[in-house]
Short mmCIF file of C-alpha atoms (C1' of nucleotides) in Angstrom, two decimals:
data_model
loop_
_atom_site.label_atom_id
_atom_site.label_comp_id
_atom_site.label_asym_id
_atom_site.label_seq_id
_atom_site.Cartn_x
_atom_site.Cartn_y
_atom_site.Cartn_z
CA UNK A 539 -0.06 -0.02 -0.02
CA UNK A 540 1.29 3.36 -0.93
CA UNK A 541 1.52 5.60 2.17
CA UNK A 542 1.31 9.41 2.23
CA UNK A 543 4.97 10.55 2.52
CA UNK A 544 5.85 13.13 5.02
CA UNK A 545 9.05 14.45 6.80
CA UNK A 546 9.74 14.56 10.54
CA UNK A 547 8.35 17.38 12.60
CA UNK A 548 10.54 20.66 12.39
CA UNK A 549 12.37 19.55 9.30
CA UNK A 550 12.06 21.03 5.79
CA UNK A 551 12.83 20.33 2.07
CA UNK A 552 14.47 23.02 0.17
CA UNK A 553 13.27 23.60 -3.40
CA UNK A 554 15.64 24.52 -6.18
CA UNK A 555 14.49 28.17 -5.88
CA UNK A 556 14.88 28.19 -2.11
CA UNK A 557 18.38 26.61 -2.44
CA UNK A 558 19.56 29.31 -4.75
CA UNK A 559 18.64 31.86 -2.21
CA UNK A 560 20.19 29.89 0.65
CA UNK A 561 23.37 29.47 -1.32
CA UNK A 562 23.51 33.11 -1.79
CA UNK A 563 23.37 33.64 2.00
CA UNK A 564 25.95 30.84 2.64
CA UNK A 565 28.44 32.15 0.05
CA UNK A 566 28.12 35.72 1.32
CA UNK A 567 28.96 34.68 4.72
CA UNK A 568 31.64 32.32 3.65
CA UNK A 569 33.28 35.02 1.51
CA UNK A 570 33.52 37.26 4.55
CA UNK A 571 34.81 34.51 6.84
CA UNK A 572 37.66 33.86 4.42
CA UNK A 573 38.44 37.46 4.04
CA UNK A 574 39.08 37.72 7.72
CA UNK A 575 41.39 34.73 7.68
CA UNK A 576 39.12 31.90 8.89
CA UNK A 577 39.57 28.46 7.42
CA UNK A 578 36.82 25.83 6.86
CA UNK A 579 36.25 22.83 9.07
CA UNK A 580 33.70 20.11 9.15
CA UNK A 581 32.69 17.64 12.00
CA UNK A 582 30.46 14.66 11.93
CA UNK A 583 26.67 15.00 12.19
CA UNK A 584 26.85 12.77 15.27
CA UNK A 585 29.04 12.96 18.29
CA UNK A 586 29.50 10.67 21.24
CA UNK A 587 26.60 11.38 23.67
CA UNK A 588 28.97 12.09 26.52
CA UNK A 589 30.77 14.80 24.47
CA UNK A 590 27.49 16.80 24.29
CA UNK A 591 25.82 16.15 27.66
CA UNK A 592 26.33 18.66 30.40
CA UNK A 593 27.44 21.33 27.99
CA UNK A 594 24.15 23.23 27.49
CA UNK A 595 22.67 23.23 30.91
CA UNK A 596 19.86 21.02 32.13
CA UNK A 597 17.41 22.36 29.57
CA UNK A 598 20.01 21.81 26.78
CA UNK A 599 20.42 18.09 27.68
CA UNK A 600 16.68 17.49 27.18
CA UNK A 601 16.93 18.96 23.77
CA UNK A 602 19.72 16.79 22.45
CA UNK A 603 18.60 14.23 19.90
CA UNK A 604 19.93 10.85 20.94
CA UNK A 605 20.57 8.12 18.51
CA UNK A 606 19.29 4.61 19.54
CA UNK A 607 22.14 2.11 19.49
CA UNK A 608 21.91 -0.06 16.43
CA UNK A 609 21.29 -3.79 16.67
CA UNK A 610 19.30 -4.72 19.81
CA UNK A 611 19.62 -1.67 21.92
CA UNK A 612 17.66 -3.16 24.67
CA UNK A 613 19.93 -6.20 25.09
CA UNK A 614 22.88 -3.87 26.00
CA UNK A 615 20.93 -2.24 28.92
CA UNK A 616 22.47 -3.26 32.26
CA UNK A 617 20.82 -5.98 34.28
CA UNK A 618 20.59 -3.56 37.20
CA UNK A 619 18.49 -1.12 35.13
CA UNK A 620 16.28 -3.87 33.70
CA UNK A 621 15.64 -5.28 37.16
CA UNK A 622 14.58 -1.89 38.42
CA UNK A 623 12.21 -1.28 35.44
CA UNK A 624 10.71 -4.70 35.87
CA UNK A 625 10.10 -3.91 39.52
CA UNK A 626 8.47 -0.66 38.49
CA UNK A 627 11.06 1.37 40.18
CA UNK A 628 12.06 4.77 38.88
CA UNK A 629 15.12 4.93 36.65
CA UNK A 630 16.69 8.38 36.01
CA UNK A 631 15.69 9.19 32.21
CA UNK A 632 19.29 10.39 31.63
CA UNK A 633 20.71 7.10 32.82
CA UNK A 634 18.39 5.04 30.73
CA UNK A 635 19.01 7.21 27.72
CA UNK A 636 22.81 6.78 28.30
CA UNK A 637 22.43 3.03 28.30
CA UNK A 638 20.29 2.97 25.08
CA UNK A 639 22.22 5.56 23.13
CA UNK A 640 25.89 6.22 22.89
CA UNK A 641 25.72 8.71 19.96
CA UNK A 642 23.79 11.98 19.54
CA UNK A 643 23.25 14.57 16.85
CA UNK A 644 25.27 17.73 17.34
CA UNK A 645 23.32 20.59 19.14
CA UNK A 646 25.67 23.36 18.03
CA UNK A 647 28.97 23.79 16.27
CA UNK A 648 30.91 25.25 19.22
CA UNK A 649 31.15 22.09 21.38
CA UNK A 650 32.24 19.84 18.46
CA UNK A 651 34.80 22.53 17.62
CA UNK A 652 36.10 22.46 21.21
CA UNK A 653 36.32 18.62 21.04
CA UNK A 654 38.28 18.91 17.75
CA UNK A 655 40.66 21.42 19.12
CA UNK A 656 41.49 19.30 22.13
CA UNK A 657 41.85 16.16 20.04
CA UNK A 658 44.17 17.76 17.51
CA UNK A 659 45.95 20.23 19.77
CA UNK A 660 49.33 19.05 18.72
CA UNK A 661 48.71 19.62 15.06
CA UNK A 662 46.95 22.99 15.33
CA UNK A 663 48.79 26.30 15.06
CA UNK A 664 47.36 28.77 17.57
CA UNK A 665 45.52 31.19 17.50
CA UNK A 666 43.27 28.83 15.42
CA UNK A 667 40.60 30.58 13.32
CA UNK A 668 38.03 28.29 11.81
CA UNK A 669 34.58 28.58 10.30
CA UNK A 670 31.99 25.85 10.01
CA UNK A 671 28.63 25.94 8.21
CA UNK A 672 26.56 22.76 8.99
CA UNK A 673 23.27 21.78 10.13
CA UNK A 674 22.52 21.33 13.94
CA UNK A 675 19.54 19.57 15.59
CA UNK A 676 17.51 20.32 18.63
CA UNK A 677 14.50 18.37 19.99
CA UNK A 678 12.74 21.64 20.57
CA UNK A 679 9.09 22.22 19.88
CA UNK A 680 8.93 23.94 16.41
CA UNK A 681 7.67 27.47 15.95
CA UNK A 682 7.99 30.32 13.58
CA UNK A 683 11.72 30.62 12.75
CA UNK A 684 12.41 27.71 14.99
CA UNK A 685 13.20 24.30 13.63
CA UNK A 686 14.47 20.99 14.74
CA UNK A 687 17.04 20.97 11.95
CA UNK A 688 18.69 24.22 11.09
CA UNK A 689 21.95 25.65 9.78
CA UNK A 690 24.56 27.58 11.72
CA UNK A 691 27.42 29.42 10.24
CA UNK A 692 30.15 29.84 12.89
CA UNK A 693 33.40 31.58 13.05
CA UNK A 694 35.62 31.18 16.12
CA UNK A 695 39.16 32.12 17.27
CA UNK A 696 40.65 29.98 19.85
CA UNK A 697 43.90 30.47 21.71
CA UNK A 698 43.95 34.25 21.97
CA UNK A 699 42.65 36.52 24.67
CA UNK A 700 43.15 39.63 22.61
CA UNK A 701 40.26 42.04 22.42
CA UNK A 702 41.26 42.66 18.82
CA UNK A 703 39.29 39.47 18.05
CA UNK A 704 36.12 40.91 19.49
CA UNK A 705 36.64 44.05 17.58
CA UNK A 706 37.20 42.14 14.22
CA UNK A 707 34.19 40.01 14.87
CA UNK A 708 32.00 43.14 15.07
CA UNK A 709 33.45 44.38 11.84
CA UNK A 710 32.86 40.87 10.31
CA UNK A 711 29.15 41.01 11.22
CA UNK A 712 29.03 44.44 9.66
CA UNK A 713 30.59 43.10 6.49
CA UNK A 714 28.24 40.23 6.16
CA UNK A 715 24.96 42.26 6.61
CA UNK A 716 26.38 45.02 4.33
CA UNK A 717 26.89 42.31 1.79
CA UNK A 718 23.27 41.00 2.32
CA UNK A 719 21.95 44.62 2.27
CA UNK A 720 20.32 44.38 5.67
CA UNK A 721 20.24 47.03 8.41
CA UNK A 722 20.88 45.44 11.73
CA UNK A 723 21.75 46.43 15.33
CA UNK A 724 24.67 44.62 17.07
CA UNK A 725 24.01 44.52 20.73
CA UNK A 726 26.94 43.98 22.97
CA UNK A 727 27.49 43.32 26.55
CA UNK A 728 30.12 41.79 28.81
CA UNK A 729 29.50 38.94 31.29
CA UNK A 730 32.17 40.58 33.43
CA UNK A 731 29.93 43.56 33.87
CA UNK A 732 26.96 41.29 34.71
CA UNK A 733 29.16 39.64 37.31
CA UNK A 734 29.14 43.07 38.88
CA UNK A 735 25.66 42.22 39.96
CA UNK A 736 27.40 40.53 42.86
CA UNK A 737 27.54 44.06 44.45
CA UNK A 738 23.90 43.33 45.23
CA UNK A 739 25.24 40.82 47.86
CA UNK A 740 24.03 37.57 46.42
CA UNK A 741 26.90 36.39 44.13
CA UNK A 742 25.50 32.82 44.03
CA UNK A 743 22.33 34.18 42.34
CA UNK A 744 24.13 35.82 39.51
CA UNK A 745 22.95 33.24 36.94
CA UNK A 746 19.36 33.51 37.98
CA UNK A 747 19.48 37.29 38.02
CA UNK A 748 21.16 37.39 34.65
CA UNK A 749 18.64 35.12 32.87
CA UNK A 750 15.84 37.08 34.30
CA UNK A 751 17.32 40.39 33.19
CA UNK A 752 17.72 38.92 29.69
CA UNK A 753 13.90 39.02 29.35
CA UNK A 754 13.58 42.70 30.21
CA UNK A 755 12.54 44.00 26.91
CA UNK A 756 10.10 41.17 26.46
CA UNK A 757 8.23 41.00 29.63
CA UNK A 758 8.99 44.28 31.47
CA UNK A 759 10.63 45.18 34.68
CA UNK A 760 7.88 44.08 37.03
CA UNK A 761 7.91 40.48 35.73
CA UNK A 762 11.58 40.26 35.73
CA UNK A 763 11.51 41.30 39.44
CA UNK A 764 8.91 38.77 40.11
CA UNK A 765 10.85 36.11 38.49
CA UNK A 766 13.84 36.89 40.49
CA UNK A 767 11.85 36.75 43.67
CA UNK A 768 10.58 33.28 42.82
CA UNK A 769 14.10 32.23 42.25
CA UNK A 770 14.99 33.20 45.60
CA UNK A 771 16.67 36.56 45.04
CA UNK A 772 16.35 38.82 47.93
CA UNK A 773 14.42 42.14 47.86
CA UNK A 774 17.53 43.85 48.82
CA UNK A 775 19.43 42.48 46.02
CA UNK A 776 16.73 43.45 43.60
CA UNK A 777 16.87 46.96 44.90
CA UNK A 778 20.65 46.76 44.62
CA UNK A 779 20.52 46.13 40.80
CA UNK A 780 17.86 48.78 40.14
CA UNK A 781 20.41 51.10 38.46
CA UNK A 782 20.67 48.44 35.59
CA UNK A 783 16.93 48.92 34.87
CA UNK A 784 17.24 52.77 34.85
CA UNK A 785 20.05 53.01 32.35
CA UNK A 786 19.08 55.02 29.30
CA UNK A 787 20.89 56.50 26.27
CA UNK A 788 24.03 55.68 24.51
CA UNK A 789 27.15 53.84 25.65
CA UNK A 790 28.92 57.06 26.30
CA UNK A 791 26.11 58.21 28.57
CA UNK A 792 25.77 54.77 30.23
CA UNK A 793 29.42 54.20 30.99
CA UNK A 794 30.08 56.78 33.77
CA UNK A 795 26.95 55.68 35.58
CA UNK A 796 27.90 52.06 35.57
CA UNK A 797 31.45 52.82 36.42
CA UNK A 798 30.25 54.73 39.50
CA UNK A 799 27.72 52.05 40.44
CA UNK A 800 30.02 49.04 40.06
CA UNK A 801 33.01 50.87 41.65
CA UNK A 802 33.58 48.04 44.14
CA UNK A 803 33.88 45.24 41.59
CA UNK A 804 37.27 44.99 39.86
CA UNK A 805 35.88 42.34 37.52
CA UNK A 806 33.10 44.66 36.36
CA UNK A 807 35.45 47.58 35.96
CA UNK A 808 37.54 45.26 33.67
CA UNK A 809 34.46 44.55 31.73
CA UNK A 810 33.62 48.19 31.17
CA UNK A 811 37.20 48.86 30.07
CA UNK A 812 37.00 46.13 27.49
CA UNK A 813 33.70 47.39 26.23
CA UNK A 814 35.14 50.96 25.95
CA UNK A 815 38.12 49.82 23.96
CA UNK A 816 35.77 47.79 21.70
CA UNK A 817 33.56 50.71 20.91
CA UNK A 818 36.52 53.01 20.31
CA UNK A 819 38.38 50.58 18.04
CA UNK A 820 35.46 49.39 15.99
CA UNK A 821 35.11 52.74 14.43
CA UNK A 822 32.52 53.62 11.93
CA UNK A 823 30.38 50.77 10.65
CA UNK A 824 28.86 50.40 7.18
CA UNK A 825 25.33 49.17 7.79
CA UNK A 826 25.20 47.98 11.51
CA UNK A 827 24.72 49.97 14.58
CA UNK A 828 26.70 48.98 17.59
CA UNK A 829 24.78 49.28 20.83
CA UNK A 830 25.49 48.63 24.43
CA UNK A 831 22.86 46.55 26.06
CA UNK A 832 23.29 45.97 29.83
CA UNK A 833 20.45 43.53 29.82
CA UNK A 834 21.87 41.21 27.20
CA UNK A 835 22.72 37.91 28.90
CA UNK A 836 22.20 34.96 26.56
CA UNK A 837 21.44 31.67 28.16
CA UNK A 838 24.54 29.69 27.26
CA UNK A 839 26.55 28.96 30.34
CA UNK A 840 29.99 28.96 28.86
CA UNK A 841 30.26 32.62 27.95
CA UNK A 842 32.55 34.54 30.24
CA UNK A 843 33.47 37.96 28.50
CA UNK A 844 31.89 39.75 25.67
CA UNK A 845 28.42 38.66 24.38
CA UNK A 846 26.93 39.67 21.01
CA UNK A 847 23.47 39.49 19.61
CA UNK A 848 22.39 40.77 16.30
CA UNK A 849 18.73 41.73 15.41
CA UNK A 850 17.27 42.81 12.18
CA UNK A 851 16.02 46.38 12.01
CA UNK A 852 13.86 45.39 9.05
CA UNK A 853 11.04 42.87 8.87
CA UNK A 854 9.09 41.22 11.72
CA UNK A 855 11.66 38.53 12.87
CA UNK A 856 11.50 38.79 16.70
CA UNK A 857 14.45 36.69 17.53
CA UNK A 858 18.21 37.23 16.97
CA UNK A 859 19.69 36.32 13.63
CA UNK A 860 23.21 36.08 14.84
CA UNK A 861 24.91 35.66 18.31
CA UNK A 862 28.18 34.92 20.00
CA UNK A 863 30.60 35.71 22.68
CA UNK A 864 33.80 34.93 24.48
CA UNK A 865 34.29 31.70 26.48
CA UNK A 866 37.36 31.45 28.60
CA UNK A 867 37.41 27.77 29.24
CA UNK A 868 35.39 25.82 26.70
CA UNK A 869 38.10 23.12 26.21
CA UNK A 870 38.68 22.73 29.89
CA UNK A 871 36.01 19.91 30.15
CA UNK A 872 37.86 18.01 27.52
CA UNK A 873 41.17 18.38 29.46
CA UNK A 874 42.69 21.34 27.82
CA UNK A 875 42.88 24.28 30.22
CA UNK A 876 43.53 27.95 29.68
CA UNK A 877 42.38 28.07 26.13
CA UNK A 878 40.26 31.20 25.58
CA UNK A 879 38.07 31.60 22.53
CA UNK A 880 35.61 34.00 20.98
CA UNK A 881 33.07 33.33 18.28
CA UNK A 882 30.08 34.36 16.29
CA UNK A 883 27.20 32.27 14.83
CA UNK A 884 24.85 33.33 11.95
CA UNK A 885 21.48 31.72 11.92
CA UNK A 886 21.03 31.18 8.09
CA UNK A 887 17.44 30.07 8.34
CA UNK A 888 16.32 33.17 10.17
CA UNK A 889 18.35 35.46 7.85
CA UNK A 890 16.48 33.77 4.94
CA UNK A 891 13.21 34.52 6.53
CA UNK A 892 14.08 38.20 6.94
CA UNK A 893 15.50 38.63 3.50
CA UNK A 894 12.40 37.04 1.88
CA UNK A 895 10.06 39.09 3.93
CA UNK A 896 11.87 42.41 3.23
CA UNK A 897 12.35 41.47 -0.39
CA UNK A 898 16.14 41.72 -0.27
CA UNK A 899 17.13 38.76 -2.40
CA UNK A 900 18.75 39.81 -5.76
CA UNK A 901 16.36 39.32 -8.59
CA UNK A 902 18.93 37.39 -10.71
CA UNK A 903 20.56 34.55 -8.70
CA UNK A 904 23.01 32.65 -10.77
CA UNK A 905 22.38 29.03 -11.46
CA UNK A 906 19.62 28.99 -13.96
CA UNK A 907 19.95 28.17 -17.55
CA UNK A 908 20.45 31.25 -19.85
CA UNK A 909 19.82 29.61 -23.30
CA UNK A 910 17.51 26.73 -24.25
CA UNK A 911 17.74 24.99 -27.71
CA UNK A 912 14.36 23.83 -28.79
CA UNK A 913 14.29 20.27 -30.00
CA UNK A 914 12.90 19.61 -33.46
CA UNK A 915 13.91 16.05 -34.00
CA UNK A 916 17.08 13.91 -34.21
CA UNK A 917 18.79 15.63 -37.07
CA UNK A 918 18.25 19.20 -35.64
CA UNK A 919 19.09 18.07 -32.13
CA UNK A 920 22.49 16.59 -33.26
CA UNK A 921 23.24 19.87 -34.88
CA UNK A 922 22.37 21.73 -31.65
CA UNK A 923 24.59 19.50 -29.56
CA UNK A 924 27.57 21.00 -31.40
CA UNK A 925 26.49 24.53 -30.83
CA UNK A 926 25.65 23.63 -27.27
CA UNK A 927 29.30 22.72 -26.77
CA UNK A 928 30.67 26.05 -27.95
CA UNK A 929 28.08 27.98 -26.02
CA UNK A 930 29.03 26.09 -22.76
CA UNK A 931 32.72 26.53 -23.40
CA UNK A 932 32.06 30.25 -23.49
CA UNK A 933 30.74 29.91 -19.98
CA UNK A 934 27.13 30.27 -20.67
CA UNK A 935 24.67 27.89 -19.02
CA UNK A 936 22.75 26.21 -21.77
CA UNK A 937 20.67 23.04 -22.35
CA UNK A 938 18.96 21.28 -25.11
CA UNK A 939 15.26 20.14 -24.55
CA UNK A 940 15.69 16.31 -24.50
CA UNK A 941 12.46 15.47 -26.36
CA UNK A 942 11.09 16.56 -29.72
CA UNK A 943 7.67 17.50 -28.32
CA UNK A 944 5.53 20.29 -29.40
CA UNK A 945 6.90 23.87 -29.17
CA UNK A 946 4.28 25.14 -26.80
CA UNK A 947 5.62 22.63 -24.18
CA UNK A 948 9.22 23.47 -24.77
CA UNK A 949 8.56 27.23 -24.57
CA UNK A 950 6.62 26.73 -21.24
CA UNK A 951 9.48 24.75 -19.86
CA UNK A 952 11.84 27.77 -20.67
CA UNK A 953 9.32 30.12 -19.15
CA UNK A 954 8.95 28.17 -15.89
CA UNK A 955 12.66 27.82 -15.50
CA UNK A 956 13.09 31.47 -16.16
CA UNK A 957 15.42 31.01 -19.15
CA UNK A 958 16.37 34.15 -20.89
CA UNK A 959 16.68 32.97 -24.51
CA UNK A 960 15.34 30.17 -26.71
CA UNK A 961 17.34 29.09 -29.74
CA UNK A 962 15.25 27.68 -32.56
CA UNK A 963 16.80 25.53 -35.24
CA UNK A 964 14.32 23.75 -37.37
CA UNK A 965 14.51 22.52 -40.86
CA UNK A 966 14.75 26.05 -42.38
CA UNK A 967 17.34 27.32 -40.05
CA UNK A 968 19.35 24.26 -40.52
CA UNK A 969 19.38 24.56 -44.26
CA UNK A 970 20.33 28.36 -44.11
CA UNK A 971 22.98 28.01 -41.43
CA UNK A 972 21.04 30.40 -39.16
CA UNK A 973 19.44 30.37 -35.67
CA UNK A 974 16.27 32.04 -34.57
CA UNK A 975 16.67 33.56 -31.16
CA UNK A 976 13.70 34.50 -28.94
CA UNK A 977 14.19 36.84 -26.00
CA UNK A 978 11.69 35.40 -23.46
CA UNK A 979 11.42 38.67 -21.64
CA UNK A 980 10.47 40.86 -24.50
CA UNK A 981 8.97 38.35 -26.71
CA UNK A 982 11.02 39.55 -29.62
CA UNK A 983 12.84 37.12 -31.91
CA UNK A 984 15.31 37.42 -34.71
CA UNK A 985 17.26 35.30 -37.05
CA UNK A 986 21.11 35.51 -36.90
CA UNK A 987 23.97 33.54 -38.34
CA UNK A 988 25.07 30.71 -36.15
CA UNK A 989 28.45 32.22 -35.56
CA UNK A 990 26.70 35.26 -33.95
CA UNK A 991 24.85 33.27 -31.44
CA UNK A 992 27.33 33.92 -28.68
CA UNK A 993 27.30 37.70 -29.23
CA UNK A 994 23.56 37.83 -28.97
CA UNK A 995 23.02 35.74 -25.73
CA UNK A 996 26.33 36.52 -24.07
"C1'" G B 869 8.13 19.51 28.67
"C1'" U B 870 3.11 22.85 29.91
"C1'" G B 871 -1.33 25.56 27.91
"C1'" G B 872 -4.26 27.06 23.49
"C1'" A B 873 -5.71 27.16 18.24
"C1'" U B 874 -5.57 24.48 13.46
"C1'" G B 875 -6.08 20.57 9.47
"C1'" U B 876 -11.35 20.04 3.23
"C1'" A B 877 -8.14 19.24 -4.44
"C1'" G B 878 -1.06 20.44 -5.96
"C1'" C B 879 -1.85 25.81 -3.42
"C1'" U B 880 -5.25 29.57 -0.94
"C1'" C B 881 -9.88 28.78 1.06
"C1'" A B 882 -15.94 28.19 1.08
"C1'" G B 883 -19.11 24.28 2.97
"C1'" U B 884 -26.04 26.44 6.73
"C1'" U B 885 -29.40 23.61 13.10
"C1'" G B 886 -25.71 16.68 11.32
"C1'" G B 887 -29.34 15.12 5.74
"C1'" U B 888 -28.82 12.84 -1.28
"C1'" U B 889 -23.73 13.07 -5.81
"C1'" A B 890 -18.43 18.13 -0.99
"C1'" G B 891 -17.60 23.53 -4.11
"C1'" A B 892 -14.68 28.23 -5.93
"C1'" G B 893 -10.15 30.73 -7.48
"C1'" C B 894 -5.35 29.76 -8.81
"C1'" G B 895 -2.28 25.82 -10.64
"C1'" C B 896 -2.17 21.11 -13.74
"C1'" C B 897 -3.69 18.38 -18.45
"C1'" G B 898 -5.93 18.65 -23.39
"C1'" G B 899 -7.92 21.71 -27.48
"C1'" A B 900 -8.62 26.58 -30.27
"C1'" U B 901 -2.90 27.46 -32.83
"C1'" U B 902 1.03 20.22 -36.31
"C1'" G B 903 7.12 26.33 -35.27
"C1'" U B 904 6.11 29.88 -29.93
"C1'" G B 905 5.72 30.59 -23.20
"C1'" A B 906 3.69 34.58 -19.99
"C1'" U B 907 -2.18 37.11 -22.09
"C1'" U B 908 -7.49 35.26 -24.23
"C1'" C B 909 -11.49 31.45 -25.14
"C1'" C B 910 -13.40 26.27 -24.59
"C1'" G B 911 -13.08 21.39 -22.32
"C1'" G B 912 -11.07 17.83 -18.72
"C1'" A B 913 -8.76 15.35 -14.70
"C1'" G B 914 -7.95 15.66 -9.56
"C1'" G B 915 -10.63 14.79 -2.55
"C1'" U B 916 -9.54 7.66 2.18
"C1'" C B 917 -12.74 15.91 4.25
"C1'" G B 918 -4.94 14.74 8.65
"C1'" C B 919 -5.38 9.54 10.97
"C1'" C B 920 -7.95 5.96 14.43
"C1'" G B 921 -12.14 5.05 17.08
"C1'" G B 922 -17.08 6.49 19.21
"C1'" U B 923 -22.45 8.73 19.20
"C1'" U B 924 -26.31 8.53 15.24
"C1'" C B 925 -31.09 5.85 10.75
"C1'" A B 926 -27.39 9.40 8.77
"C1'" A B 927 -20.91 12.70 10.44
"C1'" G B 928 -16.57 17.24 6.55
"C1'" C B 929 -19.75 19.13 10.79
"C1'" C B 930 -20.84 16.24 17.46
"C1'" C B 931 -17.39 13.44 21.20
"C1'" G B 932 -12.50 10.90 22.51
"C1'" G B 933 -7.53 9.79 21.21
"C1'" U B 934 -3.38 10.67 17.93
"C1'" C B 935 -0.37 13.21 14.47
"C1'" U B 936 0.76 18.00 11.77
"C1'" U B 937 1.26 23.08 11.56
"C1'" C B 938 0.80 27.66 14.15
"C1'" C B 939 0.60 30.76 18.90
"C1'" A B 940 1.96 31.65 24.17
"C1'" C B 941 5.29 29.66 28.01
"C1'" C B 942 10.33 27.22 28.75
"C1'" C B 943 14.57 27.89 25.97
"C1'" C B 944 16.98 29.54 21.70
"C1'" A B 945 19.57 30.60 15.90
#
RNA sequence: GUGGAUGUAGCUCAGUUGGUUAGAGCGCCGGAUUGUGAUUCCGGAGGUCGCCGGUUCAAGCCCGGUCUUCCACCCCA
C-alpha cells in the first residue's frame, strides 16, 4: 500500500529556488569569513553522547537528539536497570538514555569544535581561526523561525585573549550584513559587567539574576523582578541592581553611571574597560549599529566575556539572527585548560526569512539556464549538440530540450525555468545555417548567423 | 516539557441547526494554434474531508484519542 509521504516534525525540504537563495546567503557569509582569515572545518553530524551532555545546561540536555544504539539496543541495557524497570522502580531518564544511546546529533557547532581542538591540539597552530557551516539538531518544539534541523554558520578564534578578536568580529558582522543589504543592530555586553551584579550581595544568584534580566525588553521590569523573587533573590538584591533597569541613552552616557555604580567590583570595571576599547576601536560601521545593552545575557553557560547578539532592524523577525561571545574555558571539560576563545554564529534560516520578507534577495541569482535549444527532432538536435558545446565553453549555462515535443511545451519549460533565450533551429534554419533567437522577456525574436549566437546571448 | 488554536483538491480557502452526488479561485492536463511561453477562449482530470475510534437511521460538521502546523510559556539561531 502506498503511504502518504511526510518528513519529521520541524524539518524542511528546500526547493531549487529556495536553495539558490540559501546558497546566496551561505556564500556571502563564507566570503567574509575567508576575508578575515578563517579556514573551513567540518565535523560529523553525530558525536558521542557524553561529548555533548552537560555542556548546554539542564534544559539543553533535554533537547539533544539521541541516537538509539543499532542492533538490539535493549539487550545492552544493564541488568541492574532492567531489574529496576521490571520492579516498577524509577530509573533516571538520563541514565536510561545513556544506556540505550551512545551517540547523539550535534546541538551546535561550538562544542564539537572544542572537542576537535582538544583532540588535535598538537597539530594546530594557535591562534586557530576556523569557520563551519553545517546543520545542527535540537528536539525543541517547532515554532516560527524555529526548527528541529537548522543551519549555523560559525566563526571562532581560539587560543587568543586579545580584544582585537572581538573588535574584528563586530566588523565581520557588519561586512556580512552589508553584503546582504540588511540594516541590523549589534547588541553587545560583557559577562564581566553582569558579574558586577554581585555588588547586590548575592553572588550565588548571578545566573538567575542574569537570565531574568535577559527578558527585560520582552516581559517588562515588574515581571523580571517577580521572576527573580521566585528564584530566591532577596528584595535587597533586587533593589541593589535597580540602576541596571534605569540605564538609558548611548554607551557614552551609560558608561560613567555604571563605572560609578560598580566601583567596588574589579571584574566589572575590567568589563567596562574592555567594552570601552571595543567601542573606540570598531570605528564607523557600514550598515550595522553598535549598541551597548546591559540586559543582554544569553542563556549559554559557557560565555565569560563579551556577548553579542544581532537583530534585524527590518522585517518582523523577533528573535536574533546572529549571536556569539567569548568563552574562557570551553576546552577545559575535555582536558585542555586555559584556552580562551571567541566566536560568532549566524542563523542562516532566520536570515533567509528576513531577506524574503523584506524582499532583499537579488532578482537574478546565478544558477539557472540562460539559453535553451528547442528540439525539432533527431537531425536538428544533433546539430544543436555541437552549438551547445561552444556555448558552454564560453561559460554560458545552456541546455537542449531532450524530447522533440511540441513547441508550446518547450517554451513553457523555458518560461517556468526563467530561461532568458530560446534558440530555434528547425528545418529552415538548418538549411540556411542560421538560428532564430527569442528573447523570452520581451517576446522579440530574430534570425542571426550561427556564428553570431554567442554575441547575442552573451 | 506545559497551555491554546488549526487541518477540506497540488496551493489559498468556502461548505447553513448533522441530511442525497463536497464547491470556488489559482495551478495542472487537453484543445482553439502540427514552429512559440507569460495574455485570451473552450473542455477535462484531480478529494480515504490529517489519521484511528465513538455517538447517530445518517458525520466534513458532534465526542475521545493521535499526528501535523501555528501561537503563548520554557529555551533558543
